[in-house]
Short mmCIF file of C-alpha atoms (C1' of nucleotides) in Angstrom, two decimals:
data_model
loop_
_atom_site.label_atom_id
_atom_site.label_comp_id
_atom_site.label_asym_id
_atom_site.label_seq_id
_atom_site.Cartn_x
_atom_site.Cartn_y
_atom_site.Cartn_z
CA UNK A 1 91.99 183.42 46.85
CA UNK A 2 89.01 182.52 45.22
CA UNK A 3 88.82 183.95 42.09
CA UNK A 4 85.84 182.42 40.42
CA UNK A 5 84.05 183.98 42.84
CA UNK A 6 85.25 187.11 42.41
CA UNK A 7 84.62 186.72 38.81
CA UNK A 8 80.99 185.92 39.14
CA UNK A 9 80.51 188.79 41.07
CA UNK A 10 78.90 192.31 39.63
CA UNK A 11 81.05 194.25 41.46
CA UNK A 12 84.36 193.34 38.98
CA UNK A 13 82.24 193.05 35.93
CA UNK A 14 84.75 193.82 33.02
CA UNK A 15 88.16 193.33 35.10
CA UNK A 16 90.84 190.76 34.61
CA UNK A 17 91.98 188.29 37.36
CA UNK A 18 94.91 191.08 37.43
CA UNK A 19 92.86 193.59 38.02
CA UNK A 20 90.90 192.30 40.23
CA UNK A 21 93.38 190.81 42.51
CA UNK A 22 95.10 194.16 42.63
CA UNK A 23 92.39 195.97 43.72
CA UNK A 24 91.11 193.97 46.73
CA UNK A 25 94.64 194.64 47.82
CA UNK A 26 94.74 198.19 47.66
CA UNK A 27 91.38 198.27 49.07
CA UNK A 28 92.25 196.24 52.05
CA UNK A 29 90.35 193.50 51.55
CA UNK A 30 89.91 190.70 54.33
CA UNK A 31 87.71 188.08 55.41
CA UNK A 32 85.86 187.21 58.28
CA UNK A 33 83.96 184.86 59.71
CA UNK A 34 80.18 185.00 61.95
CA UNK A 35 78.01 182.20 63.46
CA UNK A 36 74.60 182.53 63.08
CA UNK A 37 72.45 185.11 65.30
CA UNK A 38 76.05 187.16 65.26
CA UNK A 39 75.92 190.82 64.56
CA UNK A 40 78.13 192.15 61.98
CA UNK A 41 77.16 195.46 61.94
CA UNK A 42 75.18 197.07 65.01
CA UNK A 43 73.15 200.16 64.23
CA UNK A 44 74.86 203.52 65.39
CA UNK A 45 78.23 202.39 63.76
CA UNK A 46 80.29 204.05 61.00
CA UNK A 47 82.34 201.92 58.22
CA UNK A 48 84.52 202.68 54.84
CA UNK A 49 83.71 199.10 54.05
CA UNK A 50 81.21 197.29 52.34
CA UNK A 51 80.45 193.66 53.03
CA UNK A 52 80.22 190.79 50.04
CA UNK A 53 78.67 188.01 51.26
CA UNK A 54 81.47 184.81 50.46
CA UNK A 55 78.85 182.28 52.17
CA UNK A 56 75.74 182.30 53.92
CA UNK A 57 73.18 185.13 54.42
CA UNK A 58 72.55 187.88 56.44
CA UNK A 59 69.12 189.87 58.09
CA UNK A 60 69.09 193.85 57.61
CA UNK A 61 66.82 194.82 60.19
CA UNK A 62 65.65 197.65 62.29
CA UNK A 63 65.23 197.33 66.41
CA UNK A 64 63.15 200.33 68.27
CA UNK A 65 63.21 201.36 71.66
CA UNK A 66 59.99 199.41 72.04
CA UNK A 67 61.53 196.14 70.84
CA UNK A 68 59.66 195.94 68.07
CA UNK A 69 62.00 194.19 65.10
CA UNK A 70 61.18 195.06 61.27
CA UNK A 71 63.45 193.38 58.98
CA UNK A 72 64.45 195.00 55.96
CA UNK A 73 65.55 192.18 53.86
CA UNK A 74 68.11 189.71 53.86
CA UNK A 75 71.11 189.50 51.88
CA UNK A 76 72.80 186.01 50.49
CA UNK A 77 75.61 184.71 48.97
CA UNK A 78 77.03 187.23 46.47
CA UNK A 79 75.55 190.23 47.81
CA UNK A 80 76.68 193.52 49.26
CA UNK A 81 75.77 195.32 52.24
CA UNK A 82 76.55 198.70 53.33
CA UNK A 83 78.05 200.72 50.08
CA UNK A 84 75.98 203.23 51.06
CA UNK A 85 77.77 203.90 54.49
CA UNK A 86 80.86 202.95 53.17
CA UNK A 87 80.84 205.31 50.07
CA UNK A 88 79.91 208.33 53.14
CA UNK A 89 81.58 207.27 56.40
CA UNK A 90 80.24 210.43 57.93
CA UNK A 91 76.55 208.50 57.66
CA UNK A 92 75.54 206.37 60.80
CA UNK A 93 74.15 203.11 60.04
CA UNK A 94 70.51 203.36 61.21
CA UNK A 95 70.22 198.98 61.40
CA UNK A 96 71.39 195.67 62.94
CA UNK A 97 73.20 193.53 60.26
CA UNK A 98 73.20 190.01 61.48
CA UNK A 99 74.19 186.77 60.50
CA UNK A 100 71.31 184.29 59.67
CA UNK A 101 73.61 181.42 59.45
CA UNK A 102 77.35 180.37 59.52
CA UNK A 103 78.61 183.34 57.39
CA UNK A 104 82.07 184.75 56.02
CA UNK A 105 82.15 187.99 54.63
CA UNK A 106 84.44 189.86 52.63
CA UNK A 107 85.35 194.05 53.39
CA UNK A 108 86.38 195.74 51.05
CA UNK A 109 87.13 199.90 51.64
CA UNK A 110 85.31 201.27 48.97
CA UNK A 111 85.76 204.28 50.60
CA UNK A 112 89.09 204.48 49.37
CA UNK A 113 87.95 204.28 45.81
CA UNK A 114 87.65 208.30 44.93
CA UNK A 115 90.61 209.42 47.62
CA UNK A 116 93.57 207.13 46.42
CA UNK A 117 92.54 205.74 42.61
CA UNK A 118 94.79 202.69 42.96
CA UNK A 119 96.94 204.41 40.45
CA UNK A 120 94.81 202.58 37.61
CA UNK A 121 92.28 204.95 36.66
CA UNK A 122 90.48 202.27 34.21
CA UNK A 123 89.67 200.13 36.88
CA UNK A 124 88.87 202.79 39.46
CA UNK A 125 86.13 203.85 36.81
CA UNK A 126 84.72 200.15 35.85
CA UNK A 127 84.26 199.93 39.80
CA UNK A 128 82.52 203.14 40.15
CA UNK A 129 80.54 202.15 37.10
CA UNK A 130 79.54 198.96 38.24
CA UNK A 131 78.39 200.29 41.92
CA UNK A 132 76.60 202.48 40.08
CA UNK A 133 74.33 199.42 38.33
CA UNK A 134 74.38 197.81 41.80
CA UNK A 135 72.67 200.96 43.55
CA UNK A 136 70.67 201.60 40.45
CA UNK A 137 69.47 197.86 41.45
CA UNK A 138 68.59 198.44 44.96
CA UNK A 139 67.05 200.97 44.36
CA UNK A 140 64.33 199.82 42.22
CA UNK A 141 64.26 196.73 45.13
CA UNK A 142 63.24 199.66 47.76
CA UNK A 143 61.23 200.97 45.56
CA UNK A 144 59.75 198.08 45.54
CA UNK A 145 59.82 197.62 48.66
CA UNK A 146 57.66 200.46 49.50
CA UNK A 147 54.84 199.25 47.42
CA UNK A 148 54.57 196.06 49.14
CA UNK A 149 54.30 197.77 52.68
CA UNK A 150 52.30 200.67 51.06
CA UNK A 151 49.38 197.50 49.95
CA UNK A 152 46.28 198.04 52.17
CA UNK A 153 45.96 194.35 53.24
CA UNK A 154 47.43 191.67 54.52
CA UNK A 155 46.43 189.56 51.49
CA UNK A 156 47.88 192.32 48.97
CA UNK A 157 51.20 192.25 50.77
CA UNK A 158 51.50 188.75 51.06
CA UNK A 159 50.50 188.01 47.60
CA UNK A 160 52.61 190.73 46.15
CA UNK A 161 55.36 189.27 47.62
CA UNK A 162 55.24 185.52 46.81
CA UNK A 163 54.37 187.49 43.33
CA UNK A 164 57.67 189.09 43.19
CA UNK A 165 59.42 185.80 44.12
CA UNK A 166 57.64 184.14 41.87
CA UNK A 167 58.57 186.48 38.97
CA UNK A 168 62.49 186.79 40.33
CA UNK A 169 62.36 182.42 39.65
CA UNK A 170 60.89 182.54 36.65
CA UNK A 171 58.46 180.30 38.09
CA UNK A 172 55.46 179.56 40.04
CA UNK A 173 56.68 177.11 42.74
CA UNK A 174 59.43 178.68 44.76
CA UNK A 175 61.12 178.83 47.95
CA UNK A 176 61.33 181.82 49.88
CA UNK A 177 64.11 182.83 52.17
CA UNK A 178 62.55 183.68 55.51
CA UNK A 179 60.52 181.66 57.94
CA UNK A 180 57.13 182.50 59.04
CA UNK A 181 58.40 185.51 61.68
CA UNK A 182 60.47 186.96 59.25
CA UNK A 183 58.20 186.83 56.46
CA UNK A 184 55.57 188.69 59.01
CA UNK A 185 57.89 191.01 59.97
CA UNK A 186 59.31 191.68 56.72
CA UNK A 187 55.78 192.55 55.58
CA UNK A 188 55.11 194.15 58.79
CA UNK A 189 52.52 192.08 59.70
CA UNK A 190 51.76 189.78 62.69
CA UNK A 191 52.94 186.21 62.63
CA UNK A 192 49.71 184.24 63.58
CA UNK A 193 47.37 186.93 62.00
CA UNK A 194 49.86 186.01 58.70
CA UNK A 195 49.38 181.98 59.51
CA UNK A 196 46.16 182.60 59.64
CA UNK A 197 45.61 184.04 55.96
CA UNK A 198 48.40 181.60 54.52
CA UNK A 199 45.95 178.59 55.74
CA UNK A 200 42.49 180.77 54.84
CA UNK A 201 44.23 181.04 51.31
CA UNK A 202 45.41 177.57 50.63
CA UNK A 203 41.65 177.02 51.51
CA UNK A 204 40.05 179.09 48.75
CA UNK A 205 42.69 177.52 46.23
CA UNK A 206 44.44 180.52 45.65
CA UNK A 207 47.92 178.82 46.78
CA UNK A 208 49.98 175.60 48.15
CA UNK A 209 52.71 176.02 50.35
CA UNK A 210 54.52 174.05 52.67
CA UNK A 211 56.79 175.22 55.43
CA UNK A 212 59.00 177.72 52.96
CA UNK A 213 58.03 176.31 49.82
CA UNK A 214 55.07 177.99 47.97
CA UNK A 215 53.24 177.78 44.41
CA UNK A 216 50.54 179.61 43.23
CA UNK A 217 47.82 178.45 41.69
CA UNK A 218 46.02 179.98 38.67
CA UNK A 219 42.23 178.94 39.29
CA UNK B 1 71.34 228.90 29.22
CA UNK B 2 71.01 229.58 32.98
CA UNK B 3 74.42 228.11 34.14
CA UNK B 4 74.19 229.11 37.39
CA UNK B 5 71.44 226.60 37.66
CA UNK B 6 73.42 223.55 36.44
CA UNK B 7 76.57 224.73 38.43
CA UNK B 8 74.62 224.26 41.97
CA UNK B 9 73.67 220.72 40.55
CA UNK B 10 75.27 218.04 42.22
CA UNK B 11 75.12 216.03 38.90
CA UNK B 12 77.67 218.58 37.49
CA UNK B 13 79.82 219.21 40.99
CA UNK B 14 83.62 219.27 39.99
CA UNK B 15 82.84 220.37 36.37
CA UNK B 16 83.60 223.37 34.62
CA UNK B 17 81.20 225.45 32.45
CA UNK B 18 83.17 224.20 29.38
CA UNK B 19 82.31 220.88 30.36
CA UNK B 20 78.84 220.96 31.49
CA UNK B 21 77.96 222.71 27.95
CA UNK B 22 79.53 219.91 26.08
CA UNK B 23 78.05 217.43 28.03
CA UNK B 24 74.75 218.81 27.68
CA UNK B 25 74.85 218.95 24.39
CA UNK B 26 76.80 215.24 23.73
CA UNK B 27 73.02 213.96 25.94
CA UNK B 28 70.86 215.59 23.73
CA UNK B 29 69.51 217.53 27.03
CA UNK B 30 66.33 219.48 26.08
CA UNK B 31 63.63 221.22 28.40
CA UNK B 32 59.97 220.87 28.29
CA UNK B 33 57.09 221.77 30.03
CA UNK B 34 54.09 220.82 31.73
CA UNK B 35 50.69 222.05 33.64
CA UNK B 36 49.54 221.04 37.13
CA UNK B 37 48.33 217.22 36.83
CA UNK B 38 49.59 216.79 33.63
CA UNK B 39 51.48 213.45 33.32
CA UNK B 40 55.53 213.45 32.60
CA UNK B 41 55.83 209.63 32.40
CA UNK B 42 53.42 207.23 32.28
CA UNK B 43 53.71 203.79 34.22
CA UNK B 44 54.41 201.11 31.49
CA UNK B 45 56.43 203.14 29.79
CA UNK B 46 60.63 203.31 29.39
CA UNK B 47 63.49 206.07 28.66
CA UNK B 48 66.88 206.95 28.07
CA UNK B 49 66.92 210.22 29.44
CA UNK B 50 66.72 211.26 33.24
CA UNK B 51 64.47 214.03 34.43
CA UNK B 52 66.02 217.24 36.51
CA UNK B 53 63.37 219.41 37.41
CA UNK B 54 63.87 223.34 36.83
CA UNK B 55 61.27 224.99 38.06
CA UNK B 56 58.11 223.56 40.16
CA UNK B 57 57.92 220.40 41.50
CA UNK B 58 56.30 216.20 40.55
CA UNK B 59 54.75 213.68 41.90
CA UNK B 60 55.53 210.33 41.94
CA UNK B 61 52.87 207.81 42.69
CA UNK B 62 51.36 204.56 41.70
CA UNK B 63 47.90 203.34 40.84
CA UNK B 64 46.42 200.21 41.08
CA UNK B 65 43.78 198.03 39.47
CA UNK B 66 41.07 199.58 42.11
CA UNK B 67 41.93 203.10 42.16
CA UNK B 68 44.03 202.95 44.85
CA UNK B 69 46.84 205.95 44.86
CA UNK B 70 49.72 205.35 47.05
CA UNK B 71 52.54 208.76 46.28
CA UNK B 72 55.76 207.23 46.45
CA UNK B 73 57.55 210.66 46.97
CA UNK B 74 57.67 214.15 45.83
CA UNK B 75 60.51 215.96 44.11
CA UNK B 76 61.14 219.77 43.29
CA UNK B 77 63.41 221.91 41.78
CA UNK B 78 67.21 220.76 41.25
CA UNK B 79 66.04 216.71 42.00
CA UNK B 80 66.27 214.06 39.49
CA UNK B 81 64.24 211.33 38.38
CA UNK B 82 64.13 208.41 36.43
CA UNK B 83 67.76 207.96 36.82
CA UNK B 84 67.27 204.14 37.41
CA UNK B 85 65.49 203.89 34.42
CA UNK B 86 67.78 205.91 31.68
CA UNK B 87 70.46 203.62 32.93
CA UNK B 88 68.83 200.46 32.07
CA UNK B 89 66.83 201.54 29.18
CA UNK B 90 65.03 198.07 29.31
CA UNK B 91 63.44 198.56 32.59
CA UNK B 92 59.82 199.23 32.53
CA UNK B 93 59.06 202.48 34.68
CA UNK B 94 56.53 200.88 37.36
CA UNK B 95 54.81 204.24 38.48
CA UNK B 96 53.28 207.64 37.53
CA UNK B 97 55.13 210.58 37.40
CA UNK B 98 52.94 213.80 37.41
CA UNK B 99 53.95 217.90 37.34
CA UNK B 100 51.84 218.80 40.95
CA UNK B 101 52.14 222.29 39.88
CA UNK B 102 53.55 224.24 36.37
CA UNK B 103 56.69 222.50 36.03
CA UNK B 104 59.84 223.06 33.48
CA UNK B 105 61.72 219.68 32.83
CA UNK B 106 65.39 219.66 31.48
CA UNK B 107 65.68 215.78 30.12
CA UNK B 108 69.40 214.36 29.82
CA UNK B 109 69.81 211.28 27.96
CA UNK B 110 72.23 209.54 30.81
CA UNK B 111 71.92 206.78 28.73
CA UNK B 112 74.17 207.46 26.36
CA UNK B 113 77.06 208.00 29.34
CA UNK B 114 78.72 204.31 29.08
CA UNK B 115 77.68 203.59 25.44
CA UNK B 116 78.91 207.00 24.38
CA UNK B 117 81.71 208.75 26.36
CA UNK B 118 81.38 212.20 24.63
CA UNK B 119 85.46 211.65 24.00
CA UNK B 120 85.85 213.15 27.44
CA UNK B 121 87.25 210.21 29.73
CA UNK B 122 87.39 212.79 32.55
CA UNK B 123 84.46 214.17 32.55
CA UNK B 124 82.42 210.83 31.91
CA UNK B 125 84.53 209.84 35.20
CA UNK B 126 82.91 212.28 36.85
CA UNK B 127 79.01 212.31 35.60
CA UNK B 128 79.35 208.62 37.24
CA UNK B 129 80.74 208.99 40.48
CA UNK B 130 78.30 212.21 40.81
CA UNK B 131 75.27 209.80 39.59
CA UNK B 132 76.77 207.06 42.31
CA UNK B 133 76.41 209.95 45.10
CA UNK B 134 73.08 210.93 44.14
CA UNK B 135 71.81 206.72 43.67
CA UNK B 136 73.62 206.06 47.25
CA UNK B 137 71.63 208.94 48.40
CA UNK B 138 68.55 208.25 47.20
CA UNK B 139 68.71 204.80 48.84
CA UNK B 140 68.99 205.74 52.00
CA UNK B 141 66.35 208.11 51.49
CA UNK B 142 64.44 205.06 50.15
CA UNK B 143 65.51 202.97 53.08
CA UNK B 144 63.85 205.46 55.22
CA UNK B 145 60.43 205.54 54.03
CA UNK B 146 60.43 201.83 54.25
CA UNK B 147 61.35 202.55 57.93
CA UNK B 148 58.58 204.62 57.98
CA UNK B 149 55.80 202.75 56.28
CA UNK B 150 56.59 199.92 58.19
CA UNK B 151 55.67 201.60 61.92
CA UNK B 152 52.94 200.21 64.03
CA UNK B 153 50.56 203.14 64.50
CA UNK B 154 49.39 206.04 62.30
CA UNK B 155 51.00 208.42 65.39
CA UNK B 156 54.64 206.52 64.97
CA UNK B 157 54.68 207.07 61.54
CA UNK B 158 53.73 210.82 61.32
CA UNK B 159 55.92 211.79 64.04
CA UNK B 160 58.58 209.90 62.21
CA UNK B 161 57.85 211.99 59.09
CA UNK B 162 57.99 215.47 60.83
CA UNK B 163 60.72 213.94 62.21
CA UNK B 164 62.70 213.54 59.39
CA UNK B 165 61.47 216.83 57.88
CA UNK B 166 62.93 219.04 60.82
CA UNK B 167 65.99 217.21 60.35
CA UNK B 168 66.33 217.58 56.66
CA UNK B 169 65.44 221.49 57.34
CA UNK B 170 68.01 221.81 60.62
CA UNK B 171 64.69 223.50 62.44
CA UNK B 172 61.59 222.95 64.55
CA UNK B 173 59.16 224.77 62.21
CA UNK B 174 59.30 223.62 58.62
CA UNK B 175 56.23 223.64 55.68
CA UNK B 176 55.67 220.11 53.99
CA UNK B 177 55.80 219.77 50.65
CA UNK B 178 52.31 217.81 50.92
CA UNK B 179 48.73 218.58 51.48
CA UNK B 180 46.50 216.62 53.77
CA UNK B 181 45.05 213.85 51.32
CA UNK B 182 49.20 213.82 49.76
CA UNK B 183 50.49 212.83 53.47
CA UNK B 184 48.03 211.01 53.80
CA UNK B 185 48.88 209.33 51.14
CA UNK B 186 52.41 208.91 51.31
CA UNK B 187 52.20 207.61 55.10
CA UNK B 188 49.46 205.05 53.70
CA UNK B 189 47.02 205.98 56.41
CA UNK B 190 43.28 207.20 55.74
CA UNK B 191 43.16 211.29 55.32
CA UNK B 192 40.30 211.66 57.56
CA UNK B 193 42.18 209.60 60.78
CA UNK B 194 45.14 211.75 60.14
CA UNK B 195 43.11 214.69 60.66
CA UNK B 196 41.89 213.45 63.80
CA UNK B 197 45.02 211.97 64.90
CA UNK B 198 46.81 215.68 64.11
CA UNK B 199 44.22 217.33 65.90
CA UNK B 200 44.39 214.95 69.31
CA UNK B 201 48.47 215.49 68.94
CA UNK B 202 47.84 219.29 68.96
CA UNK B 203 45.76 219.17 71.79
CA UNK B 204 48.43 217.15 73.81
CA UNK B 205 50.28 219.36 73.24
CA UNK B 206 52.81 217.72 70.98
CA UNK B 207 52.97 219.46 67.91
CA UNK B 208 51.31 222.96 66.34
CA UNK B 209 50.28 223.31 62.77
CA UNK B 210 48.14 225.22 60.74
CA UNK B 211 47.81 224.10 57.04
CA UNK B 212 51.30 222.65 56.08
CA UNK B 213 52.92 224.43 58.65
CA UNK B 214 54.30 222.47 61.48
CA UNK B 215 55.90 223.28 64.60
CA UNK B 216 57.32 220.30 67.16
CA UNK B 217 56.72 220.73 70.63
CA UNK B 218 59.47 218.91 73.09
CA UNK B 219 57.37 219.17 76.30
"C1'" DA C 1 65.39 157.61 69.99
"C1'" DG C 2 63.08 160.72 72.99
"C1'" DG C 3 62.85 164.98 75.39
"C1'" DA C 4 63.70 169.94 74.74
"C1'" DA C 5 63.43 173.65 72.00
"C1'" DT C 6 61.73 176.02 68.09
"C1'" DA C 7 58.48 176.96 64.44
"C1'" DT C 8 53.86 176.96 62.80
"C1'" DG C 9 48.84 176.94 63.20
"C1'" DT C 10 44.15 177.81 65.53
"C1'" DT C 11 40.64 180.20 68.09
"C1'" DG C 12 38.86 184.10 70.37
"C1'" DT C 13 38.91 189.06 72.05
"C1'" DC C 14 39.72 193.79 71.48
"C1'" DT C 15 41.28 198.06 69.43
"C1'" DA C 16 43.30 201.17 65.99
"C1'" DA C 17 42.18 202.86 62.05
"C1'" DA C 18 39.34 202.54 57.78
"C1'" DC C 19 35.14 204.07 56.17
"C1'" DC C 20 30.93 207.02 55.89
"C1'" DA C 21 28.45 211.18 56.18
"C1'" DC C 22 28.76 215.47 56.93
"C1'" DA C 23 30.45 220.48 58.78
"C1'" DA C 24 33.55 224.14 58.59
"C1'" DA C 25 37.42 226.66 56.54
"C1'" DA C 26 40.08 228.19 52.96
"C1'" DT C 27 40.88 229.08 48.20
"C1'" DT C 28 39.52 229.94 43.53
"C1'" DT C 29 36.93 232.23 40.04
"C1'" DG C 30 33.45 234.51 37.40
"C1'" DC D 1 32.72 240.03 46.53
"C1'" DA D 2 29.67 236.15 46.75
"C1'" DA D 3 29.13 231.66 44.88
"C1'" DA D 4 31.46 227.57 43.77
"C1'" DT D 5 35.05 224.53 44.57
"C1'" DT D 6 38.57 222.51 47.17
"C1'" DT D 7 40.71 221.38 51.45
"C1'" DT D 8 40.51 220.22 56.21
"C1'" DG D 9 38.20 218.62 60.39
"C1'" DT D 10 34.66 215.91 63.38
"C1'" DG D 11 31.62 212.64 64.85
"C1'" DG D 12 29.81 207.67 64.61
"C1'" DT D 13 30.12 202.77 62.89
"C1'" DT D 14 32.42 198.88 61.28
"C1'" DT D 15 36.17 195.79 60.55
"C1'" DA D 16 40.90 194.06 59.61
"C1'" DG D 17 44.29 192.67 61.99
"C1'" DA D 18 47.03 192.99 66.47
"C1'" DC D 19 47.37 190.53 70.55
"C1'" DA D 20 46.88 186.70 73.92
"C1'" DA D 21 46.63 181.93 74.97
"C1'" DC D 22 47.28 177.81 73.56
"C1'" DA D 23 47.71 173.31 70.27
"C1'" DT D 24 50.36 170.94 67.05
"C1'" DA D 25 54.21 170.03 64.17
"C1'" DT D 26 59.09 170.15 63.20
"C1'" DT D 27 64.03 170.31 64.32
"C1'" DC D 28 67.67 170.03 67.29
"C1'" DC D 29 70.47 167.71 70.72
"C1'" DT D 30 72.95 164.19 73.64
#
DNA sequence: AGGAATATGTTGTCTAAACCACAAAATTTG
DNA sequence: CAAATTTTGTGGTTTAGACAACATATTCCT
């Protein structure tokens, strides 16, 4: 078991090794592996587990009957999917959860968290606690979110989110984690139409990018 | 102190009236109140305490450099808001939050729940897991309007809307809480297209509304 | 390395929806 | 209650960006 990584991770904020090693265990923890383009979760599906991303990254996205793909966002090493589902196993996952690379995950069943405490109330309550930051979190991300796909144009969106990247980095060269179809349909725009004003703004000066690398420029 | 009124709040579910006085008091709760339009928070700024509204209903909705309003959501009587905020007291709240109608506030100062326990292990336990609920809540809720904003055409994304609406309300014929320029608004599409697109939808027969009335038509 | 496969960029056409300028209905108020 | 104000609806025009059809660049294999 890898318990630096455990450690690192928000989820057992405050815990010792102890702790922590005795609650994966009563929470049925297990690993598993994916290759990349595999689905972990398919929308429709119920789960009492939430995934933590061990290695690799996964897409979050949306399929219609139409085809048409929006991607949500994309989760990477460290990060959890699905407490939201897991923490209500009643709710139906409404999207596709795939692997984007070679990926292992780690379930855990929150969902046992409030039913059978472990017998360790302390720790049952620093969890709770720290999902609590962690939704607090993604929650101002959607939030977020929203805005971007709220901006009337295509240069708003795109610029508000190399912004946010930009901001998240500390810094104004960056690379971003999609390629040029994800970006577009993260945004929910169309690739070429988004090639297109990448190129036209590089032109007026207004940024430098290459492939997934970007920096913005000032003047 | 209208007790019946906290009682049916899910923030207080599994709490007895003992306990939801003494936490009131321990977070400094106090009510205020405001007029239609008049602002509750102000974008820019940040708080401790979380908002549960009492009577009437808010607005929440952000403006840009241009004068561009985009509402984010509405929220009535019972719903909280803020909550992401008076848990990380550092965070900068990134929209405006405005009373749409006369509108009685009861502030809590969640803030205080992990610094401060109010000597009440138990009941701390369960302000948190109840906050979890509502945050896990509120992201799929999130989750859905980014669904929404990100569909192709203006017709996909208000029949996803009423969709969700007659869900939420178990019924075919619901009111919105929005008038034509606030759905407008909160779908991101122009108020005088969804006019026309409403219209063309009424006369083929898919939906019926008058005002915020709406009725959905399966054939 | 070199061909296949995949990702990115370019140009042009076409349409959904923004935008404008009102008209009509509904609501408020003096 | 009528005038004023606010909300909703309807045409016509314009345009951003979707969509189609490729060109070019990059990466993936064997």
């Amino acid at each position: 078991m890898d318990m630096n990584f455990y450690k690192k991770n928000i989820l057992f904020q405050g815990m010792s090794e102890q702790d922590i090693e005795n609650t994966l265990n009563c929470l049925n923890a297990y690993k598993r592996s994916y290759h990349k383009h595999e689905a972990i979760y398919h929308a429709g599906s119920s789960t009492s587990f939430v995934g933590l991303i061990y290695k690799g990254s996964v897409i979050v996205e949306r399929n219609d009957f139409w085809g048409n793909r929006t991607i949500l966002t994309s989760f990477s090493e460290g990060d959890f999917f699905g407490e939201a589902y897991a923490m209500n196993s009643k709710a139906v996952i409404p999207v596709d959860i795939i692997a984007s690379e070679a990926t292992t995950v780690i379930f855990i069943e929150i969902g046992r968290l409030v039913s059978q405490s472990c017998n360790v109330p302390h720790v049952t309550q620093q969890l709770i606690l720290n999902l609590l930051k962690m939704s607090l979190q993604k929650n101002m991300f959607l939030s977020n979110r929203s805005f971007l796909l709220a901006s009337h144009t295509m240069r708003e969106k795109i610029l508000g989110y190399l912004n946010t990247v930009s901001l998240q980095n500390h810094s104004k060269e960056f690379e971003i984690p999609f390629d040029r179809q994800q970006l577009a349909d993260f945004l929910n725009i169309e690739r070429t139409a988004l090639s297109k004003e990448l190129s036209k703004m590089q032109k007026e000066g207004i940024i430098e990018y290459k492939k997934n690398k970007f920096k913005l420029l000032s003047n």
